[in-house]
PDB file of C-alpha atoms and ligand atoms in Angstrom:
ATOM      1  CA  MET A   1     196.042 104.665 101.397  1.00  0.00           C
ATOM      2  CA  GLU A   2     193.331 106.265  99.308  1.00  0.00           C
ATOM      3  CA  ARG A   3     192.046 102.839  98.152  1.00  0.00           C
ATOM      4  CA  LYS A   4     191.900 101.450 101.682  1.00  0.00           C
ATOM      5  CA  ARG A   5     189.838 104.368 102.822  1.00  0.00           C
ATOM      6  CA  LYS A   6     187.484 103.892  99.873  1.00  0.00           C
ATOM      7  CA  ASN A   7     187.030 100.167 100.720  1.00  0.00           C
ATOM      8  CA  LYS A   8     186.327 101.031 104.332  1.00  0.00           C
ATOM      9  CA  LYS A   9     183.731 103.552 103.238  1.00  0.00           C
ATOM     10  CA  GLN A  10     182.026 100.965 100.975  1.00  0.00           C
ATOM     11  CA  VAL A  11     181.852  98.347 103.739  1.00  0.00           C
ATOM     12  CA  TYR A  12     180.379 100.958 106.057  1.00  0.00           C
ATOM     13  CA  MET A  13     177.732 101.896 103.471  1.00  0.00           C
ATOM     14  CA  ILE A  14     176.764  98.251 102.849  1.00  0.00           C
ATOM     15  CA  ARG A  15     176.425  97.653 106.584  1.00  0.00           C
ATOM     16  CA  ARG A  16     174.183 100.669 106.956  1.00  0.00           C
ATOM     17  CA  LEU A  17     172.027  99.533 104.048  1.00  0.00           C
ATOM     18  CA  LEU A  18     171.715  96.039 105.504  1.00  0.00           C
ATOM     19  CA  ALA A  19     170.737  97.432 108.903  1.00  0.00           C
ATOM     20  CA  LEU A  20     168.104  99.624 107.256  1.00  0.00           C
ATOM     21  CA  LEU A  21     166.696  96.656 105.319  1.00  0.00           C
ATOM     22  CA  ILE A  22     166.453  94.524 108.457  1.00  0.00           C
ATOM     23  CA  LEU A  23     164.681  97.385 110.251  1.00  0.00           C
ATOM     24  CA  ILE A  24     162.131  97.727 107.433  1.00  0.00           C
ATOM     25  CA  LEU A  25     161.520  93.976 107.430  1.00  0.00           C
ATOM     26  CA  LEU A  26     161.018  93.968 111.191  1.00  0.00           C
ATOM     27  CA  ILE A  27     158.498  96.812 111.009  1.00  0.00           C
ATOM     28  CA  ALA A  28     156.605  95.021 108.217  1.00  0.00           C
ATOM     29  CA  VAL A  29     156.417  91.798 110.247  1.00  0.00           C
ATOM     30  CA  ILE A  30     155.228  93.636 113.375  1.00  0.00           C
ATOM     31  CA  VAL A  31     152.569  95.564 111.427  1.00  0.00           C
ATOM     32  CA  SER A  32     151.199  92.419 109.782  1.00  0.00           C
ATOM     33  CA  LEU A  33     151.133  90.608 113.126  1.00  0.00           C
ATOM     34  CA  PHE A  34     149.100  93.412 114.667  1.00  0.00           C
ATOM     35  CA  LYS A  35     146.742  93.395 111.702  1.00  0.00           C
ATOM     36  CA  LYS A  36     146.167  89.645 112.036  1.00  0.00           C
ATOM     37  CA  LEU A  37     145.632  89.965 115.749  1.00  0.00           C
ATOM     38  CA  GLY A  38     143.154  92.766 115.142  1.00  0.00           C
ATOM     39  CA  THR A  39     140.994  90.790 112.708  1.00  0.00           C
ATOM     40  CA  ALA A  40     141.127  87.694 114.941  1.00  0.00           C
ATOM     41  CA  ILE A  41     139.772  89.683 117.881  1.00  0.00           C
ATOM     42  CA  ALA A  42     137.225  91.807 116.013  1.00  0.00           C
ATOM     43  CA  LYS A  43     133.903  90.029 115.445  1.00  0.00           C
ATOM     44  CA  PRO A  44     132.130  91.009 112.263  1.00  0.00           C
ATOM     45  CA  LYS A  45     129.791  93.804 113.248  1.00  0.00           C
ATOM     46  CA  ILE A  46     126.952  94.131 110.790  1.00  0.00           C
ATOM     47  CA  GLU A  47     125.907  97.583 111.982  1.00  0.00           C
ATOM     48  CA  ASP A  48     129.388  98.965 111.397  1.00  0.00           C
ATOM     49  CA  HIS A  49     129.287  98.422 107.684  1.00  0.00           C
ATOM     50  CA  ASN A  50     129.033 101.184 105.229  1.00  0.00           C
ATOM     51  CA  VAL A  51     125.342 101.282 104.503  1.00  0.00           C
ATOM     52  CA  SER A  52     125.167 101.294 100.737  1.00  0.00           C
ATOM     53  CA  THR A  53     124.675  98.797  97.951  1.00  0.00           C
ATOM     54  CA  TYR A  54     127.537 100.229  95.955  1.00  0.00           C
ATOM     55  CA  ILE A  55     130.028  99.022  98.509  1.00  0.00           C
ATOM     56  CA  ASP A  56     132.808  97.210  96.649  1.00  0.00           C
ATOM     57  CA  LYS A  57     133.473  93.867  98.311  1.00  0.00           C
ATOM     58  CA  ASP A  58     136.881  93.626  96.620  1.00  0.00           C
ATOM     59  CA  ASN A  59     137.964  96.968  98.003  1.00  0.00           C
ATOM     60  CA  GLU A  60     141.384  96.470  99.613  1.00  0.00           C
ATOM     61  CA  ASN A  61     140.495  98.704 102.531  1.00  0.00           C
ATOM     62  CA  LEU A  62     137.838  96.288 103.782  1.00  0.00           C
ATOM     63  CA  SER A  63     138.870  93.792 106.435  1.00  0.00           C
ATOM     64  CA  LYS A  64     138.492  90.077 105.791  1.00  0.00           C
ATOM     65  CA  ASN A  65     135.557  89.999 108.229  1.00  0.00           C
ATOM     66  CA  GLU A  66     133.807  92.827 106.471  1.00  0.00           C
ATOM     67  CA  ARG A  67     134.207  91.071 103.158  1.00  0.00           C
ATOM     68  CA  ASN A  68     132.841  87.820 104.604  1.00  0.00           C
ATOM     69  CA  ALA A  69     129.850  89.609 106.114  1.00  0.00           C
ATOM     70  CA  ILE A  70     129.073  91.199 102.754  1.00  0.00           C
ATOM     71  CA  ARG A  71     129.340  87.823 101.037  1.00  0.00           C
ATOM     72  CA  ILE A  72     126.858  86.298 103.516  1.00  0.00           C
ATOM     73  CA  LEU A  73     124.538  89.212 102.882  1.00  0.00           C
ATOM     74  CA  GLU A  74     124.736  88.731  99.151  1.00  0.00           C
ATOM     75  CA  ASN A  75     123.958  85.036  99.231  1.00  0.00           C
ATOM     76  CA  SER A  76     120.767  85.164 101.258  1.00  0.00           C
ATOM     77  CA  THR A  77     117.439  86.957 101.435  1.00  0.00           C
ATOM     78  CA  VAL A  78     115.464  88.385 104.323  1.00  0.00           C
ATOM     79  CA  GLU A  79     112.821  85.712 103.785  1.00  0.00           C
ATOM     80  CA  ASN A  80     115.152  82.731 104.101  1.00  0.00           C
ATOM     81  CA  ILE A  81     117.030  84.377 106.979  1.00  0.00           C
ATOM     82  CA  ASN A  82     113.688  84.787 108.795  1.00  0.00           C
ATOM     83  CA  LYS A  83     112.821  81.144 108.113  1.00  0.00           C
ATOM     84  CA  GLU A  84     116.175  80.054 109.496  1.00  0.00           C
ATOM     85  CA  ILE A  85     115.527  82.008 112.708  1.00  0.00           C
ATOM     86  CA  ALA A  86     112.654  79.653 113.590  1.00  0.00           C
ATOM     87  CA  PHE A  87     115.065  76.702 113.804  1.00  0.00           C
ATOM     88  CA  ALA A  88     118.135  78.437 115.207  1.00  0.00           C
ATOM     89  CA  SER A  89     119.504  78.477 118.745  1.00  0.00           C
ATOM     90  CA  TYR A  90     118.767  81.593 120.802  1.00  0.00           C
ATOM     91  CA  GLU A  91     122.173  83.138 120.179  1.00  0.00           C
ATOM     92  CA  LYS A  92     122.198  82.304 116.476  1.00  0.00           C
ATOM     93  CA  ALA A  93     118.645  83.604 116.089  1.00  0.00           C
ATOM     94  CA  ALA A  94     119.660  86.971 117.544  1.00  0.00           C
ATOM     95  CA  GLU A  95     122.549  87.140 115.093  1.00  0.00           C
ATOM     96  CA  LEU A  96     120.304  86.254 112.150  1.00  0.00           C
ATOM     97  CA  GLU A  97     117.744  88.805 113.267  1.00  0.00           C
ATOM     98  CA  ASP A  98     120.424  91.493 113.137  1.00  0.00           C
ATOM     99  CA  LEU A  99     121.378  90.345 109.664  1.00  0.00           C
ATOM    100  CA  SER A 100     117.792  90.499 108.427  1.00  0.00           C
ATOM    101  CA  LYS A 101     117.312  93.957 109.939  1.00  0.00           C
ATOM    102  CA  TYR A 102     120.593  95.170 108.521  1.00  0.00           C
ATOM    103  CA  ARG A 103     119.549  94.183 105.008  1.00  0.00           C
ATOM    104  CA  LEU A 104     116.188  95.904 105.340  1.00  0.00           C
ATOM    105  CA  GLU A 105     117.607  99.064 106.895  1.00  0.00           C
ATOM    106  CA  LYS A 106     120.115  99.237 104.073  1.00  0.00           C
ATOM    107  CA  MET A 107     117.351  98.952 101.472  1.00  0.00           C
ATOM    108  CA  LYS A 108     115.277 101.545 103.316  1.00  0.00           C
ATOM    109  CA  LEU A 109     118.156 104.018 103.383  1.00  0.00           C
ATOM    110  CA  ASN A 110     118.765 103.477  99.697  1.00  0.00           C
ATOM    111  CA  SER A 111     115.171 104.416  98.938  1.00  0.00           C
ATOM    112  CA  MET A 112     115.564 107.702 100.782  1.00  0.00           C
ATOM    113  CA  GLY A 113     116.858 110.885  99.231  1.00  0.00           C
ATOM    114  CA  LYS A 114     117.289 111.743  95.597  1.00  0.00           C
ATOM    115  CA  GLY A 115     120.417 113.219  94.114  1.00  0.00           C
ATOM    116  CA  ALA A 116     123.790 111.878  93.109  1.00  0.00           C
ATOM    117  CA  LYS A 117     123.557 108.904  95.496  1.00  0.00           C
ATOM    118  CA  GLN A 118     120.676 107.350  93.514  1.00  0.00           C
ATOM    119  CA  ALA A 119     122.739 107.275  90.326  1.00  0.00           C
ATOM    120  CA  TYR A 120     125.148 104.806  91.943  1.00  0.00           C
ATOM    121  CA  LEU A 121     122.407 102.395  92.956  1.00  0.00           C
ATOM    122  CA  LYS A 122     121.203  99.428  90.977  1.00  0.00           C
ATOM    123  CA  LYS A 123     117.803 100.000  89.388  1.00  0.00           C
ATOM    124  CA  GLN A 124     115.350  98.150  91.599  1.00  0.00           C
ATOM    125  CA  VAL A 125     111.645  98.510  92.177  1.00  0.00           C
ATOM    126  CA  PHE A 126     109.695  97.327  95.199  1.00  0.00           C
ATOM    127  CA  LEU A 127     105.976  97.478  94.429  1.00  0.00           C
ATOM    128  CA  THR A 128     103.880  97.530  97.580  1.00  0.00           C
ATOM    129  CA  PHE A 129     100.109  97.164  97.908  1.00  0.00           C
ATOM    130  CA  ASP A 130      98.319  98.369 101.040  1.00  0.00           C
ATOM    131  CA  ASP A 131      94.980  97.573 102.675  1.00  0.00           C
ATOM    132  CA  GLY A 132      94.231  94.149 101.148  1.00  0.00           C
ATOM    133  CA  PRO A 133      93.414  91.407 100.798  1.00  0.00           C
ATOM    134  CA  SER A 134      90.222  92.305  98.945  1.00  0.00           C
ATOM    135  CA  SER A 135      87.620  90.071  97.335  1.00  0.00           C
ATOM    136  CA  LYS A 136      88.209  91.275  93.734  1.00  0.00           C
ATOM    137  CA  SER A 137      91.290  93.483  93.319  1.00  0.00           C
ATOM    138  CA  THR A 138      93.853  91.210  94.952  1.00  0.00           C
ATOM    139  CA  GLU A 139      93.287  88.323  92.536  1.00  0.00           C
ATOM    140  CA  ALA A 140      93.365  90.688  89.552  1.00  0.00           C
ATOM    141  CA  ILE A 141      96.662  92.167  90.798  1.00  0.00           C
ATOM    142  CA  LEU A 142      98.066  88.672  91.363  1.00  0.00           C
ATOM    143  CA  ASP A 143      97.139  87.625  87.806  1.00  0.00           C
ATOM    144  CA  ILE A 144      99.055  90.568  86.355  1.00  0.00           C
ATOM    145  CA  LEU A 145     102.063  90.038  88.623  1.00  0.00           C
ATOM    146  CA  LYS A 146     102.140  86.378  87.591  1.00  0.00           C
ATOM    147  CA  GLU A 147     101.916  87.141  83.876  1.00  0.00           C
ATOM    148  CA  GLU A 148     104.629  89.763  84.182  1.00  0.00           C
ATOM    149  CA  ASP A 149     106.751  87.491  86.413  1.00  0.00           C
ATOM    150  CA  VAL A 150     107.064  90.121  89.114  1.00  0.00           C
ATOM    151  CA  LYS A 151     107.178  89.751  92.911  1.00  0.00           C
ATOM    152  CA  ALA A 152     105.651  92.382  95.194  1.00  0.00           C
ATOM    153  CA  THR A 153     104.927  93.151  98.833  1.00  0.00           C
ATOM    154  CA  PHE A 154     101.459  93.286 100.405  1.00  0.00           C
ATOM    155  CA  PHE A 155     101.013  95.302 103.603  1.00  0.00           C
ATOM    156  CA  VAL A 156      97.779  93.717 104.689  1.00  0.00           C
ATOM    157  CA  VAL A 157      94.949  94.505 107.072  1.00  0.00           C
ATOM    158  CA  GLY A 158      94.435  91.725 109.640  1.00  0.00           C
ATOM    159  CA  LYS A 159      90.664  92.086 109.580  1.00  0.00           C
ATOM    160  CA  ASN A 160      90.640  91.585 105.798  1.00  0.00           C
ATOM    161  CA  ALA A 161      92.977  88.611 106.087  1.00  0.00           C
ATOM    162  CA  LEU A 162      90.376  86.907 108.273  1.00  0.00           C
ATOM    163  CA  ASN A 163      87.599  87.840 105.836  1.00  0.00           C
ATOM    164  CA  PHE A 164      89.450  86.581 102.741  1.00  0.00           C
ATOM    165  CA  PRO A 165      91.851  83.883 103.977  1.00  0.00           C
ATOM    166  CA  ASP A 166      92.042  82.066 100.633  1.00  0.00           C
ATOM    167  CA  VAL A 167      93.036  85.260  98.850  1.00  0.00           C
ATOM    168  CA  LEU A 168      95.816  85.897 101.367  1.00  0.00           C
ATOM    169  CA  LYS A 169      97.001  82.305 100.997  1.00  0.00           C
ATOM    170  CA  ARG A 170      97.259  82.809  97.251  1.00  0.00           C
ATOM    171  CA  VAL A 171      99.363  85.973  97.776  1.00  0.00           C
ATOM    172  CA  TYR A 172     101.699  84.016 100.028  1.00  0.00           C
ATOM    173  CA  ASP A 173     101.791  80.826  97.932  1.00  0.00           C
ATOM    174  CA  GLU A 174     102.724  82.770  94.806  1.00  0.00           C
ATOM    175  CA  GLY A 175     105.887  84.008  96.503  1.00  0.00           C
ATOM    176  CA  HIS A 176     104.944  87.567  97.354  1.00  0.00           C
ATOM    177  CA  THR A 177     105.893  89.075 100.683  1.00  0.00           C
ATOM    178  CA  VAL A 178     103.106  89.380 103.238  1.00  0.00           C
ATOM    179  CA  ALA A 179     103.738  92.186 105.742  1.00  0.00           C
ATOM    180  CA  ILE A 180     101.788  93.947 108.484  1.00  0.00           C
ATOM    181  CA  HIS A 181      99.860  97.172 107.965  1.00  0.00           C
ATOM    182  CA  THR A 182      97.252  97.072 110.769  1.00  0.00           C
ATOM    183  CA  TYR A 183      94.415  95.004 112.143  1.00  0.00           C
ATOM    184  CA  SER A 184      91.659  97.628 112.178  1.00  0.00           C
ATOM    185  CA  HIS A 185      92.990 100.564 110.077  1.00  0.00           C
ATOM    186  CA  ASP A 186      91.110 102.748 112.562  1.00  0.00           C
ATOM    187  CA  TYR A 187      93.394 105.815 112.937  1.00  0.00           C
ATOM    188  CA  LYS A 188      91.501 107.121 115.948  1.00  0.00           C
ATOM    189  CA  ASN A 189      92.060 103.939 117.886  1.00  0.00           C
ATOM    190  CA  ILE A 190      95.600 102.947 116.817  1.00  0.00           C
ATOM    191  CA  TYR A 191      97.080 106.411 117.228  1.00  0.00           C
ATOM    192  CA  SER A 192      95.411 107.053 120.576  1.00  0.00           C
ATOM    193  CA  SER A 193      98.558 105.723 122.313  1.00  0.00           C
ATOM    194  CA  PRO A 194     101.666 103.637 121.558  1.00  0.00           C
ATOM    195  CA  GLU A 195     100.080 100.826 123.590  1.00  0.00           C
ATOM    196  CA  ALA A 196      96.971 100.891 121.413  1.00  0.00           C
ATOM    197  CA  LEU A 197      99.203 100.677 118.321  1.00  0.00           C
ATOM    198  CA  GLU A 198     101.054  97.738 119.861  1.00  0.00           C
ATOM    199  CA  ALA A 199      97.795  95.895 120.529  1.00  0.00           C
ATOM    200  CA  ASP A 200      96.649  96.519 116.942  1.00  0.00           C
ATOM    201  CA  ILE A 201      99.920  95.201 115.483  1.00  0.00           C
ATOM    202  CA  ASN A 202      99.850  92.113 117.706  1.00  0.00           C
ATOM    203  CA  LYS A 203      96.276  91.409 116.668  1.00  0.00           C
ATOM    204  CA  ALA A 204      97.270  91.751 112.998  1.00  0.00           C
ATOM    205  CA  ALA A 205     100.216  89.369 113.493  1.00  0.00           C
ATOM    206  CA  GLU A 206      97.890  86.830 115.128  1.00  0.00           C
ATOM    207  CA  SER A 207      95.407  87.030 112.245  1.00  0.00           C
ATOM    208  CA  LEU A 208      98.187  86.381 109.719  1.00  0.00           C
ATOM    209  CA  LYS A 209      99.371  83.375 111.710  1.00  0.00           C
ATOM    210  CA  SER A 210      95.848  82.003 111.896  1.00  0.00           C
ATOM    211  CA  VAL A 211      95.597  82.112 108.090  1.00  0.00           C
ATOM    212  CA  LEU A 212      99.164  81.305 107.014  1.00  0.00           C
ATOM    213  CA  GLY A 213     100.181  78.979 109.845  1.00  0.00           C
ATOM    214  CA  GLU A 214     101.954  79.324 113.196  1.00  0.00           C
ATOM    215  CA  ASN A 215     105.365  79.385 111.532  1.00  0.00           C
ATOM    216  CA  PHE A 216     104.557  82.541 109.630  1.00  0.00           C
ATOM    217  CA  SER A 217     106.319  85.632 110.923  1.00  0.00           C
ATOM    218  CA  THR A 218     107.333  88.986 109.514  1.00  0.00           C
ATOM    219  CA  ASN A 219     109.383  91.933 110.735  1.00  0.00           C
ATOM    220  CA  LEU A 220     107.996  94.276 108.068  1.00  0.00           C
ATOM    221  CA  TYR A 221     105.527  96.963 108.995  1.00  0.00           C
ATOM    222  CA  ARG A 222     103.866 100.010 107.432  1.00  0.00           C
ATOM    223  CA  PHE A 223     102.142 102.706 109.482  1.00  0.00           C
ATOM    224  CA  PRO A 224      98.597 103.437 108.282  1.00  0.00           C
ATOM    225  CA  GLY A 225      98.929 106.839 106.621  1.00  0.00           C
ATOM    226  CA  GLY A 226     102.729 106.573 106.733  1.00  0.00           C
ATOM    227  CA  SER A 227     105.110 107.404 109.562  1.00  0.00           C
ATOM    228  CA  TRP A 228     104.886 111.153 108.981  1.00  0.00           C
ATOM    229  CA  ARG A 229     102.826 112.527 111.805  1.00  0.00           C
ATOM    230  CA  LYS A 230     103.108 114.929 114.686  1.00  0.00           C
ATOM    231  CA  ASN A 231     104.663 113.339 117.763  1.00  0.00           C
ATOM    232  CA  LYS A 232     105.583 110.260 115.796  1.00  0.00           C
ATOM    233  CA  GLU A 233     108.609 109.432 117.976  1.00  0.00           C
ATOM    234  CA  ALA A 234     106.764 107.405 120.616  1.00  0.00           C
ATOM    235  CA  PHE A 235     104.979 105.342 117.928  1.00  0.00           C
ATOM    236  CA  VAL A 236     108.171 104.711 115.984  1.00  0.00           C
ATOM    237  CA  GLU A 237     109.936 103.745 119.181  1.00  0.00           C
ATOM    238  CA  LYS A 238     107.151 101.297 120.020  1.00  0.00           C
ATOM    239  CA  VAL A 239     107.229  99.665 116.579  1.00  0.00           C
ATOM    240  CA  GLU A 240     111.013  99.325 116.674  1.00  0.00           C
ATOM    241  CA  SER A 241     111.021  97.963 120.220  1.00  0.00           C
ATOM    242  CA  MET A 242     108.646  95.247 118.969  1.00  0.00           C
ATOM    243  CA  GLY A 243     111.328  94.195 116.455  1.00  0.00           C
ATOM    244  CA  TYR A 244     109.653  95.627 113.349  1.00  0.00           C
ATOM    245  CA  ILE A 245     111.179  97.712 110.603  1.00  0.00           C
ATOM    246  CA  TYR A 246     108.743 100.204 109.143  1.00  0.00           C
ATOM    247  CA  PHE A 247     108.623 101.243 105.512  1.00  0.00           C
ATOM    248  CA  ASP A 248     107.140 104.366 104.013  1.00  0.00           C
ATOM    249  CA  TRP A 249     107.382 104.986 100.243  1.00  0.00           C
ATOM    250  CA  ASN A 250     109.216 107.284  97.846  1.00  0.00           C
ATOM    251  CA  VAL A 251     106.956 106.859  94.788  1.00  0.00           C
ATOM    252  CA  LEU A 252     103.171 106.646  94.457  1.00  0.00           C
ATOM    253  CA  ASN A 253     100.456 106.354  91.821  1.00  0.00           C
ATOM    254  CA  GLY A 254      98.140 108.675  93.749  1.00  0.00           C
ATOM    255  CA  ASP A 255      95.290 106.187  93.973  1.00  0.00           C
ATOM    256  CA  ALA A 256      94.415 107.524  97.429  1.00  0.00           C
ATOM    257  CA  GLU A 257      93.638 110.948  95.927  1.00  0.00           C
ATOM    258  CA  GLY A 258      89.925 110.504  95.260  1.00  0.00           C
ATOM    259  CA  ALA A 259      87.656 107.486  94.993  1.00  0.00           C
ATOM    260  CA  ASN A 260      89.201 105.940  91.862  1.00  0.00           C
ATOM    261  CA  PRO A 261      91.486 108.260  89.853  1.00  0.00           C
ATOM    262  CA  SER A 262      91.738 107.591  86.100  1.00  0.00           C
ATOM    263  CA  VAL A 263      94.319 105.257  84.567  1.00  0.00           C
ATOM    264  CA  ASP A 264      96.094 108.211  82.926  1.00  0.00           C
ATOM    265  CA  TYR A 265      96.273 110.051  86.217  1.00  0.00           C
ATOM    266  CA  LEU A 266      97.761 107.028  88.004  1.00  0.00           C
ATOM    267  CA  VAL A 267     100.375 106.305  85.317  1.00  0.00           C
ATOM    268  CA  ASN A 268     101.425 109.961  85.123  1.00  0.00           C
ATOM    269  CA  LYS A 269     101.600 110.345  88.872  1.00  0.00           C
ATOM    270  CA  PHE A 270     103.749 107.233  89.153  1.00  0.00           C
ATOM    271  CA  ASP A 271     106.046 108.470  86.364  1.00  0.00           C
ATOM    272  CA  SER A 272     106.425 111.960  87.791  1.00  0.00           C
ATOM    273  CA  THR A 273     107.133 110.828  91.354  1.00  0.00           C
ATOM    274  CA  ARG A 274     109.716 108.241  90.334  1.00  0.00           C
ATOM    275  CA  LYS A 275     111.967 110.728  88.518  1.00  0.00           C
ATOM    276  CA  GLY A 276     115.393 110.706  90.138  1.00  0.00           C
ATOM    277  CA  TYR A 277     115.016 107.374  91.913  1.00  0.00           C
ATOM    278  CA  ASN A 278     116.968 104.246  91.070  1.00  0.00           C
ATOM    279  CA  VAL A 279     115.554 102.458  94.111  1.00  0.00           C
ATOM    280  CA  ILE A 280     111.777 102.708  93.931  1.00  0.00           C
ATOM    281  CA  LEU A 281     109.585 101.806  96.896  1.00  0.00           C
ATOM    282  CA  SER A 282     106.119 102.517  95.596  1.00  0.00           C
ATOM    283  CA  LEU A 283     102.695 102.728  97.186  1.00  0.00           C
ATOM    284  CA  MET A 284      99.457 101.460  95.603  1.00  0.00           C
ATOM    285  CA  HIS A 285      96.224 100.231  97.152  1.00  0.00           C
ATOM    286  CA  ASP A 286      94.588  96.839  97.005  1.00  0.00           C
ATOM    287  CA  THR A 287      90.884  97.509  97.579  1.00  0.00           C
ATOM    288  CA  ASN A 288      87.876  96.735  95.397  1.00  0.00           C
ATOM    289  CA  ALA A 289      87.186 100.465  94.906  1.00  0.00           C
ATOM    290  CA  LYS A 290      90.529 101.011  93.148  1.00  0.00           C
ATOM    291  CA  THR A 291      89.769  99.299  89.849  1.00  0.00           C
ATOM    292  CA  ASN A 292      92.015 101.727  87.950  1.00  0.00           C
ATOM    293  CA  THR A 293      95.000 100.718  90.076  1.00  0.00           C
ATOM    294  CA  VAL A 294      94.538  97.255  88.585  1.00  0.00           C
ATOM    295  CA  SER A 295      93.934  98.653  85.070  1.00  0.00           C
ATOM    296  CA  SER A 296      97.116 100.769  85.148  1.00  0.00           C
ATOM    297  CA  LEU A 297      99.401  98.213  86.763  1.00  0.00           C
ATOM    298  CA  ARG A 298     100.573  96.439  83.615  1.00  0.00           C
ATOM    299  CA  GLN A 299     101.599  99.645  81.872  1.00  0.00           C
ATOM    300  CA  ILE A 300     103.506 100.837  84.940  1.00  0.00           C
ATOM    301  CA  ILE A 301     105.336  97.508  85.153  1.00  0.00           C
ATOM    302  CA  ARG A 302     106.193  97.471  81.422  1.00  0.00           C
ATOM    303  CA  ASP A 303     107.500 101.055  81.503  1.00  0.00           C
ATOM    304  CA  LEU A 304     109.808 100.118  84.374  1.00  0.00           C
ATOM    305  CA  LYS A 305     110.943  96.960  82.589  1.00  0.00           C
ATOM    306  CA  ASP A 306     111.746  99.005  79.479  1.00  0.00           C
ATOM    307  CA  GLU A 307     114.034 101.140  81.579  1.00  0.00           C
ATOM    308  CA  GLY A 308     115.860  98.131  82.990  1.00  0.00           C
ATOM    309  CA  PHE A 309     114.410  98.028  86.502  1.00  0.00           C
ATOM    310  CA  GLU A 310     114.582  94.759  88.427  1.00  0.00           C
ATOM    311  CA  PHE A 311     111.473  93.871  90.457  1.00  0.00           C
ATOM    312  CA  LYS A 312     111.801  92.591  93.996  1.00  0.00           C
ATOM    313  CA  SER A 313     109.677  91.986  97.053  1.00  0.00           C
ATOM    314  CA  LEU A 314     110.918  93.174 100.439  1.00  0.00           C
ATOM    315  CA  GLY A 315     111.376  89.527 101.400  1.00  0.00           C
ATOM    316  CA  GLU A 316     113.909  89.218  98.591  1.00  0.00           C
ATOM    317  CA  VAL A 317     116.149  91.969  99.954  1.00  0.00           C
TER     318      VAL A 317
HETATM  319 ZN1  LIG B 401      96.328 101.839 104.638  1.00  0.00          ZN
END
């Protein structure tokens, strides 16, 4: 009697266990089906991604689409994405434009704010030169960049591009990024209204095309004097509505402080302002008056190399 009851109890237990197992299996299957359905429906949305370079593409919490988007981002540069746009269909071009902007916005965010965040970022330096091309300084800067095997970004003045077309062509041909600063650099005129700024930018873009060819285009812009100004919102809005991404700077050599500050001053200023930054977006000037900017450039580059910084142009983002 006792044994029979025991057997009955065992059978009952086994049945319950089996039922539980089947239930677990069913739940697992349903969950995985929903997950698959979810990723099939969801298009990869670039703007939804975590905006940081220390994102781990092998992180299990990322969806397959997110991982694919990151892989695409890693295997291209803004410059070749922008070139592809010229030959793409309308829909594809819009997608590529988003991709190019995403990369640049990400870089821009990384250059902002010191603190713990910087320590996680790869050491990268984006040297930028404003106000060129110039008849003497540009070529001297290019010689140093070539010898040091470094790529940089030139935010140029349209008027100067027309005055020194061969110099601008050399900048471009040697693989540096050519970006828009202004046509006139006349603060009074360009900041009189957002429409005046728009006209100035369009004129600058036209001058670059006339020197570098109709296929040349850029979505990189720097406000003369930087974006920090009273009532800047309307100007920023205008620039962004035109499809440009604007870049200020987080590090500078101080060559705008006086006619031509000494080499020591420039090197020290650069060193003191870059403390705490792993992503450096620096400002220097490319005008004939700034001979010490040229004279201090090599030392600044070598110091950064010694500390393991990688040099990139904004087109290589
Ligand atoms: Zn300027």
